[in-house]
Coordinates of C-alpha atoms in Angstrom, one line a residue:
X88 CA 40.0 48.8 37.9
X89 CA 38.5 51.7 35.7
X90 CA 39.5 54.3 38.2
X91 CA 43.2 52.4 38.1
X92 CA 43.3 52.9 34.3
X93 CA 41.6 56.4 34.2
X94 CA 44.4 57.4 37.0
X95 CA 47.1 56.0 34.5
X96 CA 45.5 57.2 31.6
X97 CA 46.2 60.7 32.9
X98 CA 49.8 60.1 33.6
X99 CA 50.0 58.9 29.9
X100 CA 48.0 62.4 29.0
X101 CA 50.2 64.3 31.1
X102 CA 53.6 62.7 29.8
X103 CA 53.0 63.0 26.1
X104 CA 52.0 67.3 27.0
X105 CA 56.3 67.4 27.1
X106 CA 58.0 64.8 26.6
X107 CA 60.9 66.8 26.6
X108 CA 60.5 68.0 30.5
X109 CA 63.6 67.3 31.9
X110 CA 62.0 66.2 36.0
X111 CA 58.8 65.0 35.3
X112 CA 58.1 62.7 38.2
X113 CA 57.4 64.6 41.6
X114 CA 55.3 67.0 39.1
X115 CA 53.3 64.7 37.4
X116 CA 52.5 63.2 40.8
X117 CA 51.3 66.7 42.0
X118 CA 48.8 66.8 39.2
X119 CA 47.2 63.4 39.0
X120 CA 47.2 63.4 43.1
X121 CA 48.8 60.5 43.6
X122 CA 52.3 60.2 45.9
X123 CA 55.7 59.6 43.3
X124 CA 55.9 55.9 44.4
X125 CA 52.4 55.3 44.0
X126 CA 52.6 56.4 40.5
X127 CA 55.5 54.7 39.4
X128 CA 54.2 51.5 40.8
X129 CA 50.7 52.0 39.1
X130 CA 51.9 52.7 36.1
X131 CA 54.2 49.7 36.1
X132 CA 51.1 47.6 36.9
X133 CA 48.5 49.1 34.6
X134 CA 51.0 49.5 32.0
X135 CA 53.1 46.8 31.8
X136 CA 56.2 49.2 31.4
X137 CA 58.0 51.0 34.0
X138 CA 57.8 54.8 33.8
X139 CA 61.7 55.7 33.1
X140 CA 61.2 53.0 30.3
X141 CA 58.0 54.1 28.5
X142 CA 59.6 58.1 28.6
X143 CA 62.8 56.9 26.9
X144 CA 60.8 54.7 24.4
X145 CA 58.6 57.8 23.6
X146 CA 61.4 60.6 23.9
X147 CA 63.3 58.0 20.8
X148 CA 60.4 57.9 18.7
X149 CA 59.7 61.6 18.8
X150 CA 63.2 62.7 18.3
X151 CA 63.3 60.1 15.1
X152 CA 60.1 62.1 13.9
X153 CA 61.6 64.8 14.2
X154 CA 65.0 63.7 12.5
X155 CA 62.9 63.1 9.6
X156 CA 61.0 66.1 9.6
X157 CA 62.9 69.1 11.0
X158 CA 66.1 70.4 9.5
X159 CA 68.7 71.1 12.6
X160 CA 71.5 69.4 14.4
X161 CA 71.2 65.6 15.5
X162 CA 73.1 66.9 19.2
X163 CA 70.2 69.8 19.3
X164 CA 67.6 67.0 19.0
X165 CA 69.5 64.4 21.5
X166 CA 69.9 67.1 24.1
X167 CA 65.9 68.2 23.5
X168 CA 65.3 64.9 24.2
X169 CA 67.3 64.6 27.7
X170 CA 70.4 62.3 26.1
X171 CA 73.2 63.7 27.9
X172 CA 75.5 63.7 24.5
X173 CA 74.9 62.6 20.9
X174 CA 77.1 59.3 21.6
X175 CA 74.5 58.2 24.1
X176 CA 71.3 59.4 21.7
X177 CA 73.4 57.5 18.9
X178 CA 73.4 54.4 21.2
X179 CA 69.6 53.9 22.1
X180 CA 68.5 55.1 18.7
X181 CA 71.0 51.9 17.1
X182 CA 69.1 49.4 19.8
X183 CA 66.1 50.5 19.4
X184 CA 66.1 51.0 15.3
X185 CA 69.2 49.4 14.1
X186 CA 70.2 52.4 12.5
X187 CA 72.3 55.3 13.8
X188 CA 70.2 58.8 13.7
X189 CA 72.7 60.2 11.1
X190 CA 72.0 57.0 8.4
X191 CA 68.2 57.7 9.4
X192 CA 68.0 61.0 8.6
X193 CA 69.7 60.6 5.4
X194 CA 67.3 57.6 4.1
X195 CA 64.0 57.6 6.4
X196 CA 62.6 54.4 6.0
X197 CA 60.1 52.2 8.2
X198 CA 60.9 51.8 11.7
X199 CA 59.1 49.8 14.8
X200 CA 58.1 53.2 16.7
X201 CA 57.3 52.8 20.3
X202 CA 53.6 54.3 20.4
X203 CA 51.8 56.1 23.1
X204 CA 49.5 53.8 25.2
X205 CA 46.5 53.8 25.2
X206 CA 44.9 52.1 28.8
X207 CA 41.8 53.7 29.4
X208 CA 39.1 54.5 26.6
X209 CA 36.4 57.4 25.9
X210 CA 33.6 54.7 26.2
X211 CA 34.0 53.7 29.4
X212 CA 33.0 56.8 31.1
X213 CA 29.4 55.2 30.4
X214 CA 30.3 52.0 32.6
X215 CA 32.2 54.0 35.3
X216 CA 29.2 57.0 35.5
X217 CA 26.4 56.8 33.4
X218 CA 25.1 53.0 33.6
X219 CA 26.6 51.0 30.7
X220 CA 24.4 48.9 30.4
X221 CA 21.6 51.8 30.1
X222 CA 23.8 53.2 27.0
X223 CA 24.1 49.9 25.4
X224 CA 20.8 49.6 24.9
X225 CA 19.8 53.0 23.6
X226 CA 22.4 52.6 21.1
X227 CA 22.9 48.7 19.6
X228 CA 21.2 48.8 16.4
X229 CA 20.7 46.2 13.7
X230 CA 23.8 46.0 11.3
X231 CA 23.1 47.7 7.7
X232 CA 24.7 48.0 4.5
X233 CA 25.7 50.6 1.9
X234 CA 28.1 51.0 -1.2
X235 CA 31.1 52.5 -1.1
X236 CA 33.8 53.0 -4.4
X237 CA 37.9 52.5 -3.2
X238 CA 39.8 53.4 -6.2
X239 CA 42.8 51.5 -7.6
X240 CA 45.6 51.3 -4.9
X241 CA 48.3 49.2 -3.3
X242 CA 48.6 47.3 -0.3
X243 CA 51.1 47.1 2.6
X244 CA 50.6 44.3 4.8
X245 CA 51.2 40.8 6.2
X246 CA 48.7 38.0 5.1
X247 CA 48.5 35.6 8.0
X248 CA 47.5 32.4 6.6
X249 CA 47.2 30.8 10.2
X250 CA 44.4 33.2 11.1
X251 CA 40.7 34.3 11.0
X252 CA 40.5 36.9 12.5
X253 CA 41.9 40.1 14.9
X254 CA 43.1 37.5 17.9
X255 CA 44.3 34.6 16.3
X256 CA 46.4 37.4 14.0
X257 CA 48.7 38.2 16.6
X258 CA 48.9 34.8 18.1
X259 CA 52.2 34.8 15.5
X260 CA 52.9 38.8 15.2
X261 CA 54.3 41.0 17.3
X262 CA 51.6 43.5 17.7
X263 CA 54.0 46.6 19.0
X264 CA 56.7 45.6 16.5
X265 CA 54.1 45.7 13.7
X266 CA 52.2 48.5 14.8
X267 CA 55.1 50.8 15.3
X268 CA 56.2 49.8 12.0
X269 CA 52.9 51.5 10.2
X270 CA 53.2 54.1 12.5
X271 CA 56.7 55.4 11.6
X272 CA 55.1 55.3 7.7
X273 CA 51.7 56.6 8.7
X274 CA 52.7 59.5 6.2
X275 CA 52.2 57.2 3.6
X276 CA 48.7 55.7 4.2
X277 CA 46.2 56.2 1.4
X278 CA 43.5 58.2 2.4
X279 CA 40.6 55.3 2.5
X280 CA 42.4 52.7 3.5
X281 CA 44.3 54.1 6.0
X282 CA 46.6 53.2 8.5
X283 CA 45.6 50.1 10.8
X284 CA 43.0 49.3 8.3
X285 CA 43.0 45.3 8.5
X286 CA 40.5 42.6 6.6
X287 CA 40.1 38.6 5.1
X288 CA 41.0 37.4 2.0
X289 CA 40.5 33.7 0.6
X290 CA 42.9 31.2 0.1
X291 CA 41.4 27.9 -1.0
X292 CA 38.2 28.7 -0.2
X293 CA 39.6 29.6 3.8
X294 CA 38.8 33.0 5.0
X295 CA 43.0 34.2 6.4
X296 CA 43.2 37.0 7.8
X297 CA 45.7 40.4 7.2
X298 CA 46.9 43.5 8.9
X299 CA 48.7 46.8 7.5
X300 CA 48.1 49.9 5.3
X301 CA 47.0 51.0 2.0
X302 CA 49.3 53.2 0.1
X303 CA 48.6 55.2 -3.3
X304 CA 48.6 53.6 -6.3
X305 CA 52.0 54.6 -7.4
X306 CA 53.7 54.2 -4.3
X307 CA 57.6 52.6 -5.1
X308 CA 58.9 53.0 -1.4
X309 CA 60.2 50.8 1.3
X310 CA 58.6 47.8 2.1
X311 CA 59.2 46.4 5.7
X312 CA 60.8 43.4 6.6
X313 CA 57.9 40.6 7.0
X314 CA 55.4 43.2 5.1
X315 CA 54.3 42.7 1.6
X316 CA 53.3 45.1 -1.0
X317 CA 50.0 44.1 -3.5
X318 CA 48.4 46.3 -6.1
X319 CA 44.5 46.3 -6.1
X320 CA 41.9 47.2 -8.7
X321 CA 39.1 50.1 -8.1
X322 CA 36.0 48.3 -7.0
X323 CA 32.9 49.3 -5.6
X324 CA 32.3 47.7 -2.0
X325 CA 29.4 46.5 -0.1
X326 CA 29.9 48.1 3.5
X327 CA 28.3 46.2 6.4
X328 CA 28.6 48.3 9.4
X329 CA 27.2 49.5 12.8
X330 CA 27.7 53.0 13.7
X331 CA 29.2 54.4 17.2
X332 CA 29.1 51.9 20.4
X333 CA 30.0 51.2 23.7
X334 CA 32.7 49.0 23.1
X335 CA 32.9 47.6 26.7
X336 CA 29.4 46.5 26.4
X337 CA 28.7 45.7 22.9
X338 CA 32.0 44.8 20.7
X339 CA 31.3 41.0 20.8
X340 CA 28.0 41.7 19.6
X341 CA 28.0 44.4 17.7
X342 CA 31.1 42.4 15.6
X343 CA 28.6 39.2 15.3
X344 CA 25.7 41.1 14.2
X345 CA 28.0 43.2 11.3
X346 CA 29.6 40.1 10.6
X347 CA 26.6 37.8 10.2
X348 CA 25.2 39.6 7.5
X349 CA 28.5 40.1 6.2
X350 CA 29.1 36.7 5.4
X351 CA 25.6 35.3 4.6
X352 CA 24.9 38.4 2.3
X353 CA 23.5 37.6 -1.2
X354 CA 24.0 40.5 -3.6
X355 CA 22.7 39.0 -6.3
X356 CA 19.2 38.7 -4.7
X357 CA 19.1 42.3 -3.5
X358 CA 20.5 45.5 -4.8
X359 CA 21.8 48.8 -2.6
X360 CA 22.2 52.3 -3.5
X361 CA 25.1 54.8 -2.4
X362 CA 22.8 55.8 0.1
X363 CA 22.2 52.7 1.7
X364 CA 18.6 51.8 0.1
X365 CA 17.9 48.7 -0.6
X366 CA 15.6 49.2 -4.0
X367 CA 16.4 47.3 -7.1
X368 CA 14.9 50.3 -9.0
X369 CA 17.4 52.5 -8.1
X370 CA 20.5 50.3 -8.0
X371 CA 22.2 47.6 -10.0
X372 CA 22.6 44.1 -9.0
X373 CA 25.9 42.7 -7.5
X374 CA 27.8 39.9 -7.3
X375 CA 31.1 39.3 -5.6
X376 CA 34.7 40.6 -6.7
X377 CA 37.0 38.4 -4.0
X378 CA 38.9 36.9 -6.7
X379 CA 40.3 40.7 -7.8
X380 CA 40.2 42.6 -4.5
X381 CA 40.0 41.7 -1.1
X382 CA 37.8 42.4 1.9
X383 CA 38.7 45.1 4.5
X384 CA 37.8 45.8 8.3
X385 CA 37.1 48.8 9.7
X386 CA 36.7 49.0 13.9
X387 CA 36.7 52.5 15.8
X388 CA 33.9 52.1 18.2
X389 CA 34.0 55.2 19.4
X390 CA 34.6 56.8 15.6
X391 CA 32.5 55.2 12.7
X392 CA 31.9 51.9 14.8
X393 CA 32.5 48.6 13.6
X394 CA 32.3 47.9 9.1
X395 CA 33.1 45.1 7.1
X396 CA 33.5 45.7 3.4
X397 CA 33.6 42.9 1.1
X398 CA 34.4 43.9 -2.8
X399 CA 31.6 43.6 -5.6
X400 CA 30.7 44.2 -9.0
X401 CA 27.8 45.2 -11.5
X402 CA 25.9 42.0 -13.4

């Protein structure tokens, strides 16, 4: 199956080098190695989307990028993007955004963009060549903490009071719809809590779960149909967190062991400087700041690794 997805992961790679190429398949064969049908029917399968279907999806959202940020003629973009006129570019762009390109340029707002997928990851080169398991144990370390300050900022999200966590979140959200919506306004992410950055809050004492974006404090822009917008305080964060891991080996734990101490943490009982140390000499004491702010998740195994931050304040 890895040498499936790694195969596909190349057509994806390949694809996204020109989208605006107007014969790609019999050339994109030739360079992954694989005979035209053979591609078409193991992209379909790895995928989930056919390939004439994920090129169109991708040619629309670039071409409504580029509406937004490059001055020049809506046919020059439709023809860039192989629409054989500006009627037919004006047609997908209305069913796939429920705007015309025209209305979109003129007011850019948040749309659902298609994004590139994603099927085959950096971290499992270690299962497929180097011994997973090997890897996973060199690197799995014990979760730690550290501070971190977030100034003031807003919120754009949707608080999911049917869910916990990451999976039961998008047992009632469509996760392209929603994801393509941040996307299109990934422009206007703040610049710590970025785009895709998701976390808990507390509602009647019930951890729920939310995903979206921060945005500057003084953002006044559009607000998504199904999002929300909420304004948060500055606050100083504990950050429990595991650096850099092999996701395919270690996520479930890795998530427990950040997430145990997480939860059971007592700030009160033990203090932690900027750096990380845990010396009451050198640090105030906490306690916790839930009711103001709320807590966020951070999870790029392969970046940073996996963090949760949960809001505090000095006694």
């Amino acid at each position: 199956m890895y040498q499936q997805q790694e195969a596909v992961q190349k057509m994806i790679d390949w694809i996204e080098q020109d989208l605006c190429r107007e014969s790609f398949l019999l050339d994109m064969a030739r360079a992954v190695g694989y005979s035209p049908y053979y591609c078409s029917a193991l992209f379909h399968q790895v995928s989930g989307s056919t390939l004439k279907s994920y090129v169109a999806r991708r040619r629309l959202c670039r071409a409504a990028l580029e509406l937004s940020g490059i001055r020049g003629r809506v046919l020059d973009i439709a023809v860039k993007y192989g629409f054989s006129s500006q009627e037919a570019f004006t047609r997908a762009f209305r069913g796939a955004f429920g705007c015309t390109p025209a209305q979109y340029r003129r007011q850019p707002g948040p749309i659902p963009l298609f994004m590139g997928k994603d099927v085959f990851h950096p971290w499992q080169y270690s299962a497929m060549y180097q011994g997973g398991k090997n890897m996973s144990a060199k690197d799995l370390r014990e979760a730690r903490v550290r501070v971190e300050y977030i100034p003031a900022h807003k919120y754009m999200g949707i608080w999911e009071e049917r869910a916990a966590g990451y999976g039961d979140f998008w047992q009632y959200h469509s996760c392209d719809q929603v994801c393509g919506i941040i996307e299109s306004m990934r422009q206007e992410s703040h610049p710590v809590v970025t785009s895709h950055t998701a976390g808990w809050w507390y509602k009647d004492g019930k951890r729920c779960y939310f995903y979206g974006f921060g945005v500057p404090e003084d953002y006044s822009g559009p607000v998504p149909k199904g999002f929300q917008l909420q304004s948060f305080p500055g606050s100083y964060y504990l950050v429990f967190y595991h650096p850099p891991f092999d996701y395919m080996e270690d996520n479930g734990e890795v998530m427990r062991r950040v997430e145990d101490l997480a939860w059971n943490y007592d700030p009160t009982k033990e203090s932690v400087d900027s750096n990380g140390i845990s010396t009451a000499e050198r640090s105030g004491r906490f306690v916790w700041n839930e009711d103001q702010c709320q807590c966020y998740q951070r999870h790029y195994p392969e970046g940073i690794g996996y963090e949760v931050l949960r809001p505090v304040k000095l006694l």
